[in-house]
Amino acid sequence: MIFENSIAFAKKMDRNDPLSSYRKKFLIPKHNGKPSVYFVGNSLGLQPKDTKKLVNEELEDWGNLAVEGHFEGRRPWMHYHKFSKKALAKIVGAKPVEVVAMNQLTVNLHLMMVSFYRPSKTRFKIIIEAGAFSSDQYAVESQLKFHQLNPDAALIEVKPRLGEHTLQTEDILQSIKDHGDQLALVLLSGVQYYTGQFFDVKKITEVGHKVGAVVGFDLAHAAGNVPLQLHKHNVDFAVWCSYKYLNSGPGGIAGVFIHEKHKNNSNLPRFAGWWGHQENVRFQMKKGFIPMEGADGWQLSNVPVLAGAAHLASLKLFEEVGMTMLRKKSVSLTSYLYFLLNEIDSSGTKFEIITPPDANDRGCQLSILMKKNGKRVFNTLVKKGIFTDWREPDVIRAAPVPMYNSYEDVYKFANTLSSLI
Ligand SMILES: *Cc1c(COP(=O)(O)O)cnc(C)c1O
């Protein structure tokens, strides 16, 4: 694709965009009466217009049916976790039995580590990326301490090479091999929240397994953003949240993937609750936990239905569009942003894009390291109704989301940025 640095070109791209009608299915926050440029879907996705309807339906059922809503509701609450399975499975490349929506991301990460991080005297190390999202760092560190291990010795952080911002796949693989038979768990992001780098899930999982480690991914920035094949790539487990690219609302219900090969493994230790118990005998309330098959068996509690309804409203859009179409537009939209940013500052004196240049190695987000006045530029963008986010010490993250952002949004952002630097 040959891009052009003009509003006319951006508008032409929007006219030819097969997904352009999806923008109308979302509420776009206004600034001075006009739609803002919203590039923060990597932090909190926009609200689908149908969300209110689905949440209201649950409120109505609760009002009209009260406890009977568990069976008589239009989406019976008893079975709520089943309604999101098919869409989630498609989004992460899984079988329905391998996924379930439950809890919050960090809670799920702990639950997965309870089952899949089982250190022994000789095999106890965990590999993560240096500068991992804080919550993941805290979760991992506290799990190590819970097992009476010293994070200084047991936690391996893979770092970028000197002068580089992102990780070389080769270095991740080498680190896995170096720690070899001492390595219990590889736990990386799918897409790194700060740099926007999309890790090579397939190779990392392959090499992790080769040395005998378990391999899990935090897909907070990957689910709904990049194509994933968790089943095929033999990933052991994964977790994600739904309020970023999955547009399911603040604090929305999170998700887990557990590979089919673990689906009936009752030897895996787990923290259990009644919603993971065999559903045909759940209400006998008897002693002795018998897990349901697959990811369902890791559920603890009954489903938060209001959050679940918001989740379904958004997942319906993903089912309609499909990740293939979404990714196709995403690559084009973000490549357009990449092109425009290079037009503005081709020598890289004012800023540097630290996200990988190859579209295969990133999602929709570009992370722009500002060389001076970054915070001031960021604040001025906000005043002009252009929302990106600021990550200390010096990065502006901009995420053109293919489901609702336009080429015109991309042009406006780049054009305004250009006028400010
Ligand atoms: C957004 C995000 C979280 C947030 O965790 P919650 O439990 O949903 O509050 C955790 N980890 C990563 C990598 C994230 O991007």
Short mmCIF file of C-alpha atoms and ligand atoms in Angstrom, two decimals:
data_model
loop_
_atom_site.label_atom_id
_atom_site.label_comp_id
_atom_site.label_asym_id
_atom_site.label_seq_id
_atom_site.Cartn_x
_atom_site.Cartn_y
_atom_site.Cartn_z
CA MET A 1 0.00 0.00 0.00
CA ILE A 2 1.27 3.44 -0.96
CA PHE A 3 0.20 5.92 1.71
CA GLU A 4 -0.20 9.67 1.34
CA ASN A 5 0.13 12.37 3.92
CA SER A 6 -3.18 14.14 3.34
CA ILE A 7 -6.63 14.35 4.84
CA ALA A 8 -8.14 13.55 1.43
CA PHE A 9 -6.21 10.27 1.33
CA ALA A 10 -7.28 9.39 4.89
CA LYS A 11 -10.91 10.03 4.01
CA LYS A 12 -10.60 7.91 0.90
CA MET A 13 -9.22 5.04 3.00
CA ASP A 14 -12.20 5.37 5.34
CA ARG A 15 -14.64 5.25 2.43
CA ASN A 16 -13.01 2.03 1.21
CA ASP A 17 -12.80 0.46 4.66
CA PRO A 18 -15.10 -2.60 4.92
CA LEU A 19 -15.25 -2.16 8.70
CA SER A 20 -16.06 1.56 8.68
CA SER A 21 -19.69 0.92 9.73
CA TYR A 22 -18.51 -0.52 13.07
CA ARG A 23 -17.44 2.89 14.31
CA LYS A 24 -21.14 3.80 14.48
CA LYS A 25 -21.76 0.94 16.85
CA PHE A 26 -19.67 2.62 19.58
CA LEU A 27 -20.07 5.68 21.77
CA ILE A 28 -17.20 8.03 20.90
CA PRO A 29 -16.52 10.61 23.64
CA LYS A 30 -16.98 14.20 22.43
CA HIS A 31 -14.66 17.16 22.77
CA ASN A 32 -16.16 20.62 22.14
CA GLY A 33 -19.11 18.93 20.50
CA LYS A 34 -16.99 16.90 18.07
CA PRO A 35 -15.89 13.26 18.30
CA SER A 36 -12.52 13.08 20.00
CA VAL A 37 -9.64 11.08 18.61
CA TYR A 38 -9.57 8.12 20.98
CA PHE A 39 -6.33 6.15 20.87
CA VAL A 40 -6.63 4.70 24.35
CA GLY A 41 -8.54 1.53 23.57
CA ASN A 42 -5.45 -0.31 24.87
CA SER A 43 -6.34 1.04 28.30
CA LEU A 44 -10.14 1.20 28.27
CA GLY A 45 -12.01 0.19 25.13
CA LEU A 46 -15.02 2.26 24.07
CA GLN A 47 -18.58 1.31 24.94
CA PRO A 48 -20.59 -0.51 22.26
CA LYS A 49 -24.01 1.08 21.87
CA ASP A 50 -25.65 -2.30 22.54
CA THR A 51 -24.03 -2.66 25.96
CA LYS A 52 -26.70 -0.60 27.70
CA LYS A 53 -29.42 -2.75 26.15
CA LEU A 54 -27.91 -6.04 27.29
CA VAL A 55 -27.17 -4.80 30.80
CA ASN A 56 -30.69 -3.37 31.04
CA GLU A 57 -32.15 -6.70 30.00
CA GLU A 58 -30.44 -8.34 32.97
CA LEU A 59 -31.70 -5.60 35.28
CA GLU A 60 -35.21 -6.17 33.95
CA ASP A 61 -34.95 -9.93 34.43
CA TRP A 62 -33.69 -9.39 37.93
CA GLY A 63 -36.55 -6.98 38.61
CA ASN A 64 -39.24 -9.17 37.09
CA LEU A 65 -38.01 -12.64 37.93
CA ALA A 66 -35.64 -12.21 40.87
CA VAL A 67 -34.19 -15.60 41.82
CA GLU A 68 -36.08 -17.30 38.99
CA GLY A 69 -33.78 -15.45 36.60
CA HIS A 70 -31.19 -18.16 37.20
CA PHE A 71 -33.32 -20.46 35.03
CA GLU A 72 -36.03 -18.34 33.49
CA GLY A 73 -34.06 -15.28 32.40
CA ARG A 74 -33.62 -14.67 28.70
CA ARG A 75 -29.98 -15.64 29.25
CA PRO A 76 -30.32 -17.89 32.30
CA TRP A 77 -27.74 -16.76 34.86
CA MET A 78 -27.00 -20.37 35.81
CA HIS A 79 -25.32 -20.88 32.46
CA TYR A 80 -23.90 -17.42 31.92
CA HIS A 81 -20.28 -18.52 31.55
CA LYS A 82 -21.29 -20.63 28.55
CA PHE A 83 -22.54 -17.71 26.49
CA SER A 84 -19.14 -16.13 25.96
CA LYS A 85 -17.20 -19.32 25.24
CA LYS A 86 -17.55 -19.56 21.48
CA ALA A 87 -16.55 -15.96 20.81
CA LEU A 88 -13.64 -16.05 23.26
CA ALA A 89 -12.37 -19.32 21.78
CA LYS A 90 -12.24 -17.70 18.34
CA ILE A 91 -10.50 -14.59 19.60
CA VAL A 92 -7.63 -16.50 21.23
CA GLY A 93 -7.51 -19.48 18.84
CA ALA A 94 -8.80 -22.11 21.23
CA LYS A 95 -11.46 -24.77 21.62
CA PRO A 96 -14.49 -23.74 23.67
CA VAL A 97 -13.57 -26.24 26.40
CA GLU A 98 -10.24 -24.42 26.82
CA VAL A 99 -11.62 -20.98 27.73
CA VAL A 100 -13.83 -19.42 30.34
CA ALA A 101 -14.65 -15.86 31.38
CA MET A 102 -14.18 -15.35 35.10
CA ASN A 103 -12.76 -13.04 37.79
CA GLN A 104 -10.18 -10.37 37.03
CA LEU A 105 -6.88 -10.73 35.23
CA THR A 106 -4.53 -10.66 38.23
CA VAL A 107 -6.77 -13.04 40.18
CA ASN A 108 -6.67 -15.43 37.23
CA LEU A 109 -2.91 -15.12 36.96
CA HIS A 110 -2.62 -16.23 40.59
CA LEU A 111 -5.04 -19.11 40.02
CA MET A 112 -3.06 -20.26 37.00
CA MET A 113 0.22 -20.06 38.89
CA VAL A 114 -1.26 -22.14 41.71
CA SER A 115 -1.87 -24.87 39.15
CA PHE A 116 1.01 -24.42 36.75
CA TYR A 117 3.89 -23.07 38.79
CA ARG A 118 4.96 -26.06 40.83
CA PRO A 119 8.57 -25.51 41.79
CA SER A 120 10.77 -28.39 42.89
CA LYS A 121 14.19 -28.25 44.58
CA THR A 122 15.93 -28.26 41.21
CA ARG A 123 13.36 -26.75 38.86
CA PHE A 124 12.02 -23.51 40.30
CA LYS A 125 12.90 -20.53 38.07
CA ILE A 126 10.45 -18.24 36.30
CA ILE A 127 11.31 -16.20 33.21
CA ILE A 128 9.46 -12.94 32.60
CA GLU A 129 10.30 -9.90 30.48
CA ALA A 130 12.13 -7.06 32.25
CA GLY A 131 9.73 -4.17 32.82
CA ALA A 132 6.66 -6.41 32.88
CA PHE A 133 3.38 -4.76 33.90
CA SER A 134 3.50 -4.04 37.63
CA SER A 135 0.64 -6.32 38.59
CA ASP A 136 2.34 -9.27 36.89
CA GLN A 137 5.61 -8.49 38.66
CA TYR A 138 3.83 -8.40 42.03
CA ALA A 139 1.90 -11.58 41.30
CA VAL A 140 5.04 -13.48 40.30
CA GLU A 141 7.14 -12.15 43.15
CA SER A 142 4.47 -12.98 45.72
CA GLN A 143 4.04 -16.48 44.29
CA LEU A 144 7.78 -17.06 44.63
CA LYS A 145 7.70 -15.89 48.23
CA PHE A 146 4.64 -18.04 48.87
CA HIS A 147 6.81 -21.01 47.88
CA GLN A 148 9.60 -19.73 50.19
CA LEU A 149 11.79 -18.84 47.24
CA ASN A 150 13.98 -15.80 46.85
CA PRO A 151 12.96 -13.72 43.80
CA ASP A 152 16.57 -12.56 43.37
CA ALA A 153 17.57 -16.13 42.61
CA ALA A 154 14.43 -17.54 41.07
CA LEU A 155 13.15 -14.70 38.89
CA ILE A 156 14.87 -14.27 35.53
CA GLU A 157 14.13 -11.06 33.63
CA VAL A 158 14.97 -10.98 29.92
CA LYS A 159 16.24 -7.53 28.93
CA PRO A 160 16.63 -5.76 25.60
CA ARG A 161 20.18 -5.46 24.26
CA LEU A 162 22.14 -2.32 25.04
CA GLY A 163 20.68 0.61 23.11
CA GLU A 164 17.55 -1.35 22.12
CA HIS A 165 14.02 -1.09 23.45
CA THR A 166 12.44 -4.38 22.49
CA LEU A 167 13.47 -7.98 22.97
CA GLN A 168 15.09 -10.13 20.32
CA THR A 169 13.25 -13.45 20.07
CA GLU A 170 16.64 -15.11 19.90
CA ASP A 171 17.55 -13.66 23.32
CA ILE A 172 14.31 -14.90 24.89
CA LEU A 173 14.95 -18.38 23.49
CA GLN A 174 18.58 -18.32 24.62
CA SER A 175 17.57 -17.36 28.14
CA ILE A 176 15.10 -20.25 28.22
CA LYS A 177 17.84 -22.63 27.10
CA ASP A 178 20.39 -21.17 29.53
CA HIS A 179 18.16 -21.86 32.53
CA GLY A 180 17.07 -25.15 30.98
CA ASP A 181 16.41 -27.79 33.61
CA GLN A 182 16.08 -25.19 36.38
CA LEU A 183 13.26 -23.47 34.56
CA ALA A 184 9.74 -24.16 35.85
CA LEU A 185 7.74 -21.47 34.08
CA VAL A 186 7.98 -19.04 31.18
CA LEU A 187 5.47 -16.23 31.67
CA LEU A 188 5.52 -13.48 29.06
CA SER A 189 3.12 -10.94 27.67
CA GLY A 190 1.49 -11.64 24.33
CA VAL A 191 1.88 -7.97 23.45
CA GLN A 192 4.12 -5.95 25.75
CA TYR A 193 2.12 -3.08 27.28
CA TYR A 194 4.90 -0.48 27.14
CA THR A 195 6.63 -1.16 23.84
CA GLY A 196 3.76 -2.77 21.93
CA GLN A 197 5.98 -5.69 20.90
CA PHE A 198 4.10 -8.86 19.90
CA PHE A 199 6.13 -11.83 21.10
CA ASP A 200 6.59 -15.01 19.10
CA VAL A 201 4.15 -17.20 21.02
CA LYS A 202 4.81 -20.25 18.87
CA LYS A 203 8.60 -20.33 19.14
CA ILE A 204 8.70 -19.35 22.81
CA THR A 205 6.25 -22.11 23.69
CA GLU A 206 8.16 -24.66 21.62
CA VAL A 207 11.51 -23.91 23.21
CA GLY A 208 9.99 -23.60 26.70
CA HIS A 209 8.53 -27.07 26.37
CA LYS A 210 11.78 -28.44 24.97
CA VAL A 211 13.57 -27.62 28.22
CA GLY A 212 10.68 -29.04 30.24
CA ALA A 213 9.08 -25.79 31.42
CA VAL A 214 5.44 -24.77 31.50
CA VAL A 215 4.60 -21.82 29.23
CA GLY A 216 1.91 -19.22 29.98
CA PHE A 217 1.03 -15.83 28.52
CA ASP A 218 -0.57 -12.66 29.80
CA LEU A 219 -2.71 -11.53 26.87
CA ALA A 220 -4.02 -8.28 28.40
CA HIS A 221 -2.75 -6.35 25.36
CA ALA A 222 -3.10 -9.18 22.88
CA ALA A 223 -6.67 -10.49 23.20
CA GLY A 224 -8.78 -8.82 20.54
CA ASN A 225 -5.70 -7.06 19.17
CA VAL A 226 -3.54 -9.67 17.44
CA PRO A 227 -4.17 -13.11 15.91
CA LEU A 228 -3.60 -15.90 18.43
CA GLN A 229 -3.46 -19.69 18.05
CA LEU A 230 -3.16 -20.80 21.65
CA HIS A 231 -4.39 -24.33 21.05
CA LYS A 232 -2.30 -24.99 17.98
CA HIS A 233 0.78 -23.42 19.51
CA ASN A 234 0.38 -25.66 22.53
CA VAL A 235 0.43 -22.85 25.11
CA ASP A 236 -0.27 -24.28 28.59
CA PHE A 237 -2.31 -21.40 29.95
CA ALA A 238 -3.14 -17.76 29.30
CA VAL A 239 -5.02 -14.95 31.00
CA TRP A 240 -6.45 -11.66 29.76
CA CYS A 241 -8.73 -8.82 30.77
CA SER A 242 -11.74 -7.64 28.76
CA TYR A 243 -11.78 -3.88 29.35
CA LYS A 244 -8.92 -3.07 26.93
CA TYR A 245 -9.33 -4.30 23.35
CA LEU A 246 -12.36 -6.39 24.29
CA ASN A 247 -14.45 -3.28 25.10
CA SER A 248 -16.33 -4.85 28.00
CA GLY A 249 -16.23 -1.95 30.41
CA PRO A 250 -14.16 -0.81 33.41
CA GLY A 251 -13.25 -3.72 35.65
CA GLY A 252 -14.89 -6.09 33.13
CA ILE A 253 -14.82 -9.83 33.54
CA ALA A 254 -11.49 -11.44 32.60
CA GLY A 255 -10.66 -14.70 30.84
CA VAL A 256 -8.45 -17.76 30.99
CA PHE A 257 -7.22 -20.37 28.56
CA ILE A 258 -6.09 -23.78 29.73
CA HIS A 259 -4.88 -26.15 27.03
CA GLU A 260 -7.04 -29.18 26.34
CA LYS A 261 -4.18 -31.49 27.29
CA HIS A 262 -4.74 -30.38 30.92
CA LYS A 263 -8.51 -30.61 30.77
CA ASN A 264 -8.94 -33.76 32.83
CA ASN A 265 -5.73 -33.63 34.79
CA SER A 266 -6.96 -33.92 38.35
CA ASN A 267 -3.38 -34.04 39.61
CA LEU A 268 -2.96 -30.34 39.00
CA PRO A 269 -3.39 -28.55 42.30
CA ARG A 270 -5.99 -25.84 42.12
CA PHE A 271 -7.91 -23.48 44.34
CA ALA A 272 -11.47 -24.66 43.98
CA GLY A 273 -14.93 -23.16 44.30
CA TRP A 274 -18.47 -24.39 43.75
CA TRP A 275 -18.78 -22.99 40.20
CA GLY A 276 -15.94 -25.26 39.07
CA HIS A 277 -17.70 -28.33 40.48
CA GLN A 278 -19.58 -30.78 38.22
CA GLU A 279 -22.67 -28.80 37.36
CA ASN A 280 -25.18 -31.65 37.41
CA VAL A 281 -24.40 -32.24 41.10
CA ARG A 282 -23.38 -28.72 42.09
CA PHE A 283 -26.48 -28.08 44.12
CA GLN A 284 -26.21 -31.27 46.11
CA MET A 285 -23.66 -29.26 48.09
CA LYS A 286 -21.76 -32.41 48.98
CA LYS A 287 -18.24 -32.88 50.26
CA GLY A 288 -15.50 -33.64 47.74
CA PHE A 289 -14.74 -31.31 44.83
CA ILE A 290 -15.10 -32.85 41.37
CA PRO A 291 -13.92 -30.38 38.72
CA MET A 292 -15.76 -29.79 35.49
CA GLU A 293 -13.82 -30.63 32.37
CA GLY A 294 -11.50 -27.99 30.97
CA ALA A 295 -11.26 -24.34 31.91
CA ASP A 296 -14.71 -24.41 33.53
CA GLY A 297 -13.26 -26.49 36.34
CA TRP A 298 -11.15 -23.52 37.45
CA GLN A 299 -14.17 -21.30 38.10
CA LEU A 300 -14.70 -20.27 41.68
CA SER A 301 -17.83 -18.18 41.85
CA ASN A 302 -21.08 -17.67 40.04
CA VAL A 303 -20.81 -15.18 37.20
CA PRO A 304 -21.13 -11.41 37.75
CA VAL A 305 -24.03 -11.11 35.34
CA LEU A 306 -24.02 -7.33 34.78
CA ALA A 307 -20.35 -7.43 33.79
CA GLY A 308 -21.06 -10.60 31.83
CA ALA A 309 -23.81 -8.85 29.83
CA ALA A 310 -21.46 -6.01 28.89
CA HIS A 311 -18.94 -8.65 27.83
CA LEU A 312 -21.47 -10.36 25.54
CA ALA A 313 -22.46 -7.08 23.86
CA SER A 314 -18.87 -6.57 22.77
CA LEU A 315 -18.10 -10.20 21.92
CA LYS A 316 -21.00 -10.19 19.48
CA LEU A 317 -19.15 -7.57 17.42
CA PHE A 318 -15.98 -9.67 17.44
CA GLU A 319 -17.96 -12.67 16.23
CA GLU A 320 -19.40 -10.63 13.37
CA VAL A 321 -16.12 -9.12 12.25
CA GLY A 322 -13.71 -11.96 13.07
CA MET A 323 -10.05 -11.56 13.94
CA THR A 324 -8.88 -11.98 10.34
CA MET A 325 -10.70 -8.91 9.08
CA LEU A 326 -9.90 -6.98 12.21
CA ARG A 327 -6.19 -7.75 11.96
CA LYS A 328 -6.15 -6.84 8.29
CA LYS A 329 -7.50 -3.38 9.00
CA SER A 330 -5.31 -3.05 12.08
CA VAL A 331 -2.11 -3.69 10.14
CA SER A 332 -3.14 -1.11 7.57
CA LEU A 333 -4.28 1.51 10.09
CA THR A 334 -1.19 1.27 12.26
CA SER A 335 1.09 1.13 9.22
CA TYR A 336 -0.52 4.40 8.15
CA LEU A 337 0.29 5.91 11.53
CA TYR A 338 3.86 4.59 11.24
CA PHE A 339 4.16 6.14 7.79
CA LEU A 340 2.88 9.55 8.93
CA LEU A 341 5.14 9.63 11.97
CA ASN A 342 8.12 8.94 9.75
CA GLU A 343 7.05 11.78 7.47
CA ILE A 344 7.03 14.15 10.43
CA ASP A 345 10.41 13.21 11.82
CA SER A 346 12.28 10.97 9.43
CA SER A 347 15.63 11.58 11.11
CA GLY A 348 14.30 10.64 14.55
CA THR A 349 15.54 13.81 16.25
CA LYS A 350 12.27 14.64 17.98
CA PHE A 351 10.97 11.21 18.80
CA GLU A 352 11.65 7.54 18.24
CA ILE A 353 9.07 4.83 17.67
CA ILE A 354 10.17 2.03 19.97
CA THR A 355 7.51 -0.43 18.76
CA PRO A 356 8.92 -2.91 16.21
CA PRO A 357 8.78 -1.63 12.60
CA ASP A 358 7.58 -4.99 11.22
CA ALA A 359 3.77 -5.22 11.45
CA ASN A 360 4.09 -8.94 12.32
CA ASP A 361 5.90 -8.02 15.51
CA ARG A 362 3.35 -5.59 16.90
CA GLY A 363 -0.36 -5.06 17.51
CA CYS A 364 -2.17 -1.80 16.84
CA GLN A 365 -0.25 0.30 19.38
CA LEU A 366 2.76 2.44 18.60
CA SER A 367 4.90 3.65 21.49
CA ILE A 368 6.52 6.97 20.75
CA LEU A 369 9.53 7.85 22.86
CA MET A 370 9.62 11.66 23.03
CA LYS A 371 13.09 13.19 23.04
CA LYS A 372 11.96 16.50 24.52
CA ASN A 373 8.85 18.20 25.93
CA GLY A 374 7.02 14.89 25.78
CA LYS A 375 4.70 15.55 28.69
CA ARG A 376 3.85 19.03 27.41
CA VAL A 377 3.04 17.69 23.94
CA PHE A 378 0.91 14.96 25.48
CA ASN A 379 -1.04 17.46 27.61
CA THR A 380 -1.65 19.72 24.63
CA LEU A 381 -2.98 16.78 22.63
CA VAL A 382 -5.49 16.11 25.42
CA LYS A 383 -6.60 19.76 25.34
CA LYS A 384 -7.26 19.37 21.62
CA GLY A 385 -9.40 16.28 22.16
CA ILE A 386 -6.76 13.76 21.10
CA PHE A 387 -6.45 11.02 23.67
CA THR A 388 -3.31 8.93 23.89
CA ASP A 389 -1.60 7.90 27.09
CA TRP A 390 1.53 8.93 28.84
CA ARG A 391 3.86 6.34 30.31
CA GLU A 392 6.70 7.52 32.48
CA PRO A 393 9.36 8.48 31.82
CA ASP A 394 8.91 9.61 28.22
CA VAL A 395 6.54 7.52 26.13
CA ILE A 396 3.29 8.40 24.38
CA ARG A 397 1.30 5.29 23.55
CA ALA A 398 -1.13 5.62 20.67
CA ALA A 399 -3.45 2.73 19.82
CA PRO A 400 -5.59 3.09 16.70
CA VAL A 401 -8.19 0.40 17.32
CA PRO A 402 -9.46 -1.11 14.06
CA MET A 403 -12.96 -1.77 15.40
CA TYR A 404 -13.77 1.94 15.84
CA ASN A 405 -10.88 4.19 14.86
CA SER A 406 -10.61 5.71 11.40
CA TYR A 407 -7.81 6.69 9.05
CA GLU A 408 -8.98 10.25 9.60
CA ASP A 409 -8.32 9.81 13.35
CA VAL A 410 -4.80 8.70 12.49
CA TYR A 411 -4.28 11.67 10.20
CA LYS A 412 -5.60 14.15 12.78
CA PHE A 413 -3.36 12.76 15.49
CA ALA A 414 -0.23 12.81 13.33
CA ASN A 415 -1.01 16.23 11.90
CA THR A 416 -1.57 17.73 15.34
CA LEU A 417 1.53 16.07 16.75
CA SER A 418 3.50 17.50 13.88
CA SER A 419 2.28 21.03 14.69
CA LEU A 420 3.32 20.64 18.33
CA ILE A 421 6.91 19.49 17.99
C1 LIG B 1 -3.99 -4.15 32.12
C2 LIG B 1 -3.05 -5.17 32.65
C3 LIG B 1 -3.23 -5.73 33.93
C4 LIG B 1 -4.34 -5.27 34.83
O1 LIG B 1 -4.69 -6.24 35.78
P1 LIG B 1 -6.15 -6.30 36.41
O2 LIG B 1 -6.09 -7.48 37.28
O3 LIG B 1 -7.13 -6.40 35.28
O4 LIG B 1 -6.38 -5.03 37.16
C5 LIG B 1 -2.33 -6.71 34.34
N1 LIG B 1 -1.32 -7.11 33.54
C6 LIG B 1 -1.11 -6.58 32.31
C7 LIG B 1 0.02 -7.04 31.47
C8 LIG B 1 -1.97 -5.58 31.84
O5 LIG B 1 -1.75 -5.04 30.64
#
